C-alpha cells in the first residue's frame, strides 16, 4: 500500500472473471484523467489539455511479470507522489495491465506462463540446454522488437479513454509500445535491463537508461540520440533521501572495535543482489 496512490482496475466486473473487483459501492471511482468535460465526443487533445488543470495526472504503466517491473514502478511512484504532495504534479495512477481483468491481460499471462515454463524446464536440464536458453535471452534483436510491437498492438484497449497527451511512464517495454501505438505523445520508457537489446527500447518515445555503458551501447546500435537519455538507477525516494544517514551508520558499524573505536567488533555483512534472466 502506498499512501495516496491511485490504482486502476476494470470499470465493471468481468463476467466470469476470477480477479477481485472493487465496486463503486466500495469506493471505486471512474477513471477521469481529463475531467468530465474531456470525455465529450467533440473534444480534441488540445481542448482536453485546456480542460485539465495545469498540472496533469501521471500514469505509471507496468506489468506484474516477476518482481523487477513492479519494483521499478513503485520506485517511480514514490517520486511522483512526492511531487504531488509538493504541489508540483497532479495525481499519480498506478496502471498495472494485469490488474485489468480482460482478454488482453490473459494474453500477457499466457506469454509470461510460457516464458516461465521454458525457464524452469531449461533450469532443470541444466548444462548446455540452460546455457543455450540463457544465450537466447541475451539476443533481443530487431525481430524481437517487432514481435513485441505486434503483441503491444493487441494491448491498446488497456490504454484507451485517456487523453493522448497524458504523461505515461512505462516500466515494461510492452506498455510503452502499446502507448505509442495508441498515439500517446508523452511516453517515457524506463529501460529495465543493463544489457543493451533492441526489444527493451521503444521507438518514438523517450528511453531512459541506467548506466553510461548501456547508453553508449544503444547509440552504437543505432538508437536515435533524441530518443535516449542517461538517467541513473530506479531507486525509491525514501531510500535516496536516507543515503547519507544509512552510509554513516554503515561506516560506524564497520569501524566498531577497530582503530581505537569503541564498541564490539561486528560481523561482516555482504549484500549480493540477484536479478532475473536479465
Coordinates of C-alpha atoms in Angstrom, one line a residue:
X1 CA 0.0 0.0 0.0
X2 CA 1.3 3.4 -1.0
X3 CA -0.4 6.4 0.6
X4 CA -2.3 8.5 -1.9
X5 CA -1.5 6.2 -4.9
X6 CA -4.5 5.6 -7.2
X7 CA -4.6 2.0 -8.6
X8 CA -6.6 1.3 -11.7
X9 CA -8.9 -1.7 -12.4
X10 CA -11.6 -2.7 -14.8
X11 CA -14.6 -0.3 -14.5
X12 CA -17.2 -3.1 -14.2
X13 CA -16.5 -6.7 -13.1
X14 CA -15.8 -9.0 -16.0
X15 CA -18.4 -11.7 -16.5
X16 CA -16.9 -15.0 -15.2
X17 CA -13.8 -13.1 -14.1
X18 CA -11.8 -14.6 -11.2
X19 CA -10.0 -11.4 -10.2
X20 CA -11.1 -9.4 -7.1
X21 CA -13.0 -6.3 -8.1
X22 CA -13.7 -3.2 -6.0
X23 CA -17.2 -1.8 -6.8
X24 CA -18.4 1.8 -6.8
X25 CA -20.3 1.0 -3.7
X26 CA -17.0 0.1 -2.0
X27 CA -15.4 3.4 -3.1
X28 CA -14.1 2.8 -6.6
X29 CA -14.3 5.8 -8.9
X30 CA -14.4 6.0 -12.7
X31 CA -11.1 7.0 -14.3
X32 CA -11.4 10.6 -15.4
X33 CA -7.9 12.0 -16.2
X34 CA -9.2 14.9 -18.1
X35 CA -12.3 16.0 -16.2
X36 CA -15.9 15.0 -17.2
X37 CA -15.9 17.6 -20.0
X38 CA -12.9 15.9 -21.6
X39 CA -14.9 12.9 -22.4
X40 CA -17.1 14.9 -24.9
X41 CA -17.0 13.4 -28.3
X42 CA -16.2 16.8 -29.8
X43 CA -13.2 17.4 -27.6
X44 CA -9.7 17.2 -29.1
X45 CA -6.3 16.6 -27.4
X46 CA -5.7 20.3 -27.4
X47 CA -9.1 21.1 -25.8
X48 CA -8.6 18.3 -23.3
X49 CA -5.3 19.9 -22.2
X50 CA -7.2 23.2 -21.7
X51 CA -9.9 21.5 -19.7
X52 CA -7.4 19.9 -17.3
X53 CA -5.5 21.6 -14.6
X54 CA -2.1 23.0 -15.4
X55 CA -0.6 20.0 -13.5
X56 CA -1.8 16.9 -15.4
X57 CA -2.1 13.5 -13.7
X58 CA 0.7 11.0 -14.3
X59 CA 0.1 7.4 -15.3
X60 CA 2.8 4.8 -14.3
X61 CA 2.2 1.8 -16.6
X62 CA 3.6 -1.6 -15.6
X63 CA 3.1 -5.3 -15.9
X64 CA 3.4 -7.5 -12.9
X65 CA 5.7 -10.1 -14.5
X66 CA 8.2 -11.0 -11.9
X67 CA 9.2 -8.6 -9.2
X68 CA 11.5 -6.2 -11.2
X69 CA 9.0 -4.3 -13.3
X70 CA 6.8 -3.8 -10.2
X71 CA 9.7 -2.6 -8.1
X72 CA 10.7 -0.1 -10.7
X73 CA 7.1 1.1 -11.0
X74 CA 6.8 1.6 -7.2
X75 CA 10.1 3.5 -7.2
X76 CA 8.8 5.9 -9.9
X77 CA 5.5 6.2 -8.0
X78 CA 7.4 7.3 -4.8
X79 CA 8.9 10.3 -6.7
X80 CA 5.6 11.1 -8.4
X81 CA 3.7 11.0 -5.1
X82 CA 6.3 13.4 -3.6
X83 CA 5.8 15.8 -6.5
X84 CA 2.1 15.7 -5.9
X85 CA 2.5 16.4 -2.2
X86 CA 4.7 19.3 -3.1
X87 CA 2.0 20.6 -5.5
X88 CA 4.4 20.1 -8.4
X89 CA 2.3 17.5 -10.2
X90 CA -1.2 16.0 -10.5
X91 CA -2.4 12.7 -9.1
X92 CA -0.4 9.5 -9.8
X93 CA -2.2 6.5 -11.3
X94 CA -0.6 3.0 -10.9
X95 CA -1.8 1.2 -14.1
X96 CA -0.8 -2.5 -14.0
X97 CA -2.1 -4.0 -17.2
X98 CA -2.5 -7.4 -15.4
X99 CA -4.8 -5.7 -12.9
X100 CA -7.3 -5.0 -15.7
X101 CA -9.4 -8.2 -15.9
X102 CA -9.6 -8.7 -19.7
X103 CA -8.7 -10.8 -22.7
X104 CA -5.6 -8.6 -23.2
X105 CA -4.4 -9.3 -19.7
X106 CA -5.0 -13.0 -20.4
X107 CA -2.7 -12.7 -23.4
X108 CA 0.1 -11.3 -21.3
X109 CA -0.4 -14.0 -18.7
X110 CA -0.1 -16.7 -21.4
X111 CA 3.1 -15.2 -22.7
X112 CA 4.6 -14.9 -19.2
X113 CA 3.5 -18.5 -18.4
X114 CA 5.3 -19.8 -21.5
X115 CA 8.5 -17.9 -20.6
X116 CA 8.4 -19.1 -17.0
X117 CA 7.8 -22.7 -18.1
X118 CA 10.7 -22.7 -20.5
X119 CA 12.9 -21.1 -17.9
X120 CA 12.1 -23.8 -15.4
X121 CA 12.5 -26.6 -17.9
X122 CA 15.9 -25.4 -19.1
X123 CA 17.0 -24.8 -15.5
X124 CA 16.1 -28.4 -14.6
X125 CA 18.0 -29.8 -17.6
X126 CA 21.0 -27.5 -16.8
X127 CA 24.2 -27.8 -18.7
X128 CA 24.2 -26.9 -22.4
X129 CA 20.4 -26.6 -22.6
X130 CA 20.3 -24.0 -19.9
X131 CA 23.3 -22.2 -21.4
X132 CA 21.5 -22.1 -24.8
X133 CA 18.4 -20.6 -23.2
X134 CA 20.5 -18.0 -21.4
X135 CA 22.2 -17.0 -24.7
X136 CA 18.8 -16.8 -26.4
X137 CA 17.6 -14.4 -23.7
X138 CA 20.5 -12.1 -24.5
X139 CA 19.8 -11.8 -28.2
X140 CA 16.7 -9.5 -28.3
X141 CA 17.3 -8.2 -31.8
X142 CA 15.2 -6.1 -34.2
X143 CA 12.9 -9.1 -34.9
X144 CA 12.3 -9.5 -31.2
X145 CA 11.3 -5.8 -31.1
X146 CA 8.9 -6.3 -34.0
X147 CA 7.3 -9.3 -32.3
X148 CA 6.9 -7.4 -29.1
X149 CA 5.4 -4.5 -31.0
X150 CA 2.9 -6.7 -32.7
X151 CA 1.8 -8.0 -29.3
X152 CA 1.6 -4.5 -27.9
X153 CA -0.9 -3.5 -30.6
X154 CA -3.2 -6.1 -29.2
X155 CA -3.0 -4.4 -25.8
X156 CA -4.2 -1.0 -26.9
X157 CA -7.7 -1.4 -25.3
X158 CA -6.0 -1.3 -21.9
X159 CA -4.9 2.3 -22.5
X160 CA -7.9 3.7 -24.2
X161 CA -10.1 6.6 -22.9
X162 CA -7.1 8.6 -21.7
X163 CA -6.2 12.0 -23.2
X164 CA -3.3 11.2 -25.6
X165 CA -1.1 13.9 -24.0
X166 CA -1.3 12.2 -20.6
X167 CA 2.3 11.6 -19.4
X168 CA 2.9 7.9 -19.2
X169 CA 5.9 6.3 -17.5
X170 CA 6.3 2.7 -18.6
X171 CA 8.3 0.1 -16.6
X172 CA 7.8 -2.5 -19.3
X173 CA 8.5 -2.1 -23.0
X174 CA 5.2 -3.7 -23.8
X175 CA 3.4 -0.8 -22.0
X176 CA 5.5 1.8 -23.8
X177 CA 4.9 0.2 -27.2
X178 CA 1.2 -0.1 -26.6
X179 CA 1.1 3.6 -25.6
X180 CA 3.0 4.7 -28.7
X181 CA 0.6 2.5 -30.8
X182 CA -2.3 4.4 -29.2
X183 CA -0.8 7.7 -30.3
X184 CA 0.2 9.0 -26.9
X185 CA 2.6 11.9 -27.3
X186 CA 4.4 11.9 -23.9
X187 CA 5.7 8.4 -23.2
X188 CA 8.8 7.7 -21.2
X189 CA 10.2 4.1 -21.2
X190 CA 12.4 3.2 -18.2
X191 CA 14.8 0.7 -19.8
X192 CA 14.7 -2.3 -17.4
X193 CA 17.9 -4.0 -18.4
X194 CA 21.6 -3.1 -18.3
X195 CA 22.3 -5.4 -21.2
X196 CA 21.6 -3.5 -24.4
X197 CA 19.0 -5.2 -26.6
X198 CA 16.7 -3.8 -29.2
X199 CA 13.5 -5.2 -27.7
X200 CA 13.8 -3.2 -24.4
X201 CA 13.9 0.2 -26.2
X202 CA 10.8 1.7 -27.8
X203 CA 10.8 3.9 -31.0
X204 CA 9.0 7.2 -30.9
X205 CA 9.4 7.8 -27.2
X206 CA 12.0 8.8 -24.7
X207 CA 14.0 5.9 -23.4
X208 CA 15.8 6.4 -20.0
X209 CA 18.8 4.1 -19.3
X210 CA 20.5 3.5 -16.0
X211 CA 24.2 3.5 -16.9
X212 CA 26.7 5.1 -19.3
X213 CA 27.8 1.8 -20.8
X214 CA 24.2 0.9 -21.7
X215 CA 23.7 4.4 -23.1
X216 CA 26.7 4.2 -25.4
X217 CA 25.8 0.7 -26.4
X218 CA 22.3 1.8 -27.6
X219 CA 23.9 4.7 -29.5
X220 CA 26.2 2.3 -31.3
X221 CA 23.2 0.0 -32.1
X222 CA 21.6 3.0 -33.9
X223 CA 19.1 4.3 -31.4
X224 CA 18.4 7.9 -32.2
X225 CA 20.1 10.3 -29.6
X226 CA 16.8 12.2 -29.2
X227 CA 15.1 9.1 -28.1
X228 CA 17.7 8.3 -25.4
X229 CA 18.8 9.8 -22.1
X230 CA 21.0 8.7 -19.3
X231 CA 19.0 8.9 -16.0
X232 CA 20.6 6.7 -13.3
X233 CA 19.1 3.9 -11.3
X234 CA 15.4 3.4 -10.4
X235 CA 15.6 3.9 -6.6
X236 CA 12.6 4.7 -4.3
X237 CA 12.7 8.2 -2.9
X238 CA 12.8 7.3 0.7
X239 CA 16.0 5.2 0.1
X240 CA 17.7 8.1 -1.7
X241 CA 16.8 10.6 1.0
X242 CA 18.3 8.3 3.7
X243 CA 21.6 7.5 1.8
X244 CA 23.7 9.9 4.0
X245 CA 22.3 8.6 7.3
X246 CA 22.4 5.0 6.2
X247 CA 26.0 5.3 4.9
X248 CA 27.1 6.9 8.2
X249 CA 25.6 4.1 10.2
X250 CA 27.3 1.5 8.0
X251 CA 30.7 3.2 8.4
X252 CA 30.2 3.4 12.2
X253 CA 29.4 -0.3 12.3
X254 CA 32.3 -1.3 10.1
X255 CA 34.7 0.7 12.4
X256 CA 33.3 -0.6 15.6
X257 CA 36.1 -2.1 17.6
X258 CA 38.8 -1.1 15.1
X259 CA 41.5 1.7 15.1
X260 CA 40.7 2.7 18.7
X261 CA 37.0 3.0 18.1
X262 CA 34.8 1.8 21.0
X263 CA 32.3 -1.0 20.9
X264 CA 32.5 -4.6 19.9
X265 CA 33.7 -5.8 16.5
X266 CA 30.7 -6.6 14.3
X267 CA 30.4 -9.5 11.9
X268 CA 30.9 -8.6 8.2
X269 CA 27.8 -8.3 6.2
X270 CA 27.8 -8.9 2.4
X271 CA 24.8 -8.0 0.2
X272 CA 24.6 -9.8 -3.0
X273 CA 21.9 -8.6 -5.4
X274 CA 20.5 -11.3 -7.6
X275 CA 18.5 -10.4 -10.7
X276 CA 16.2 -12.3 -13.0
X277 CA 17.1 -13.6 -16.5
X278 CA 18.1 -10.0 -17.5

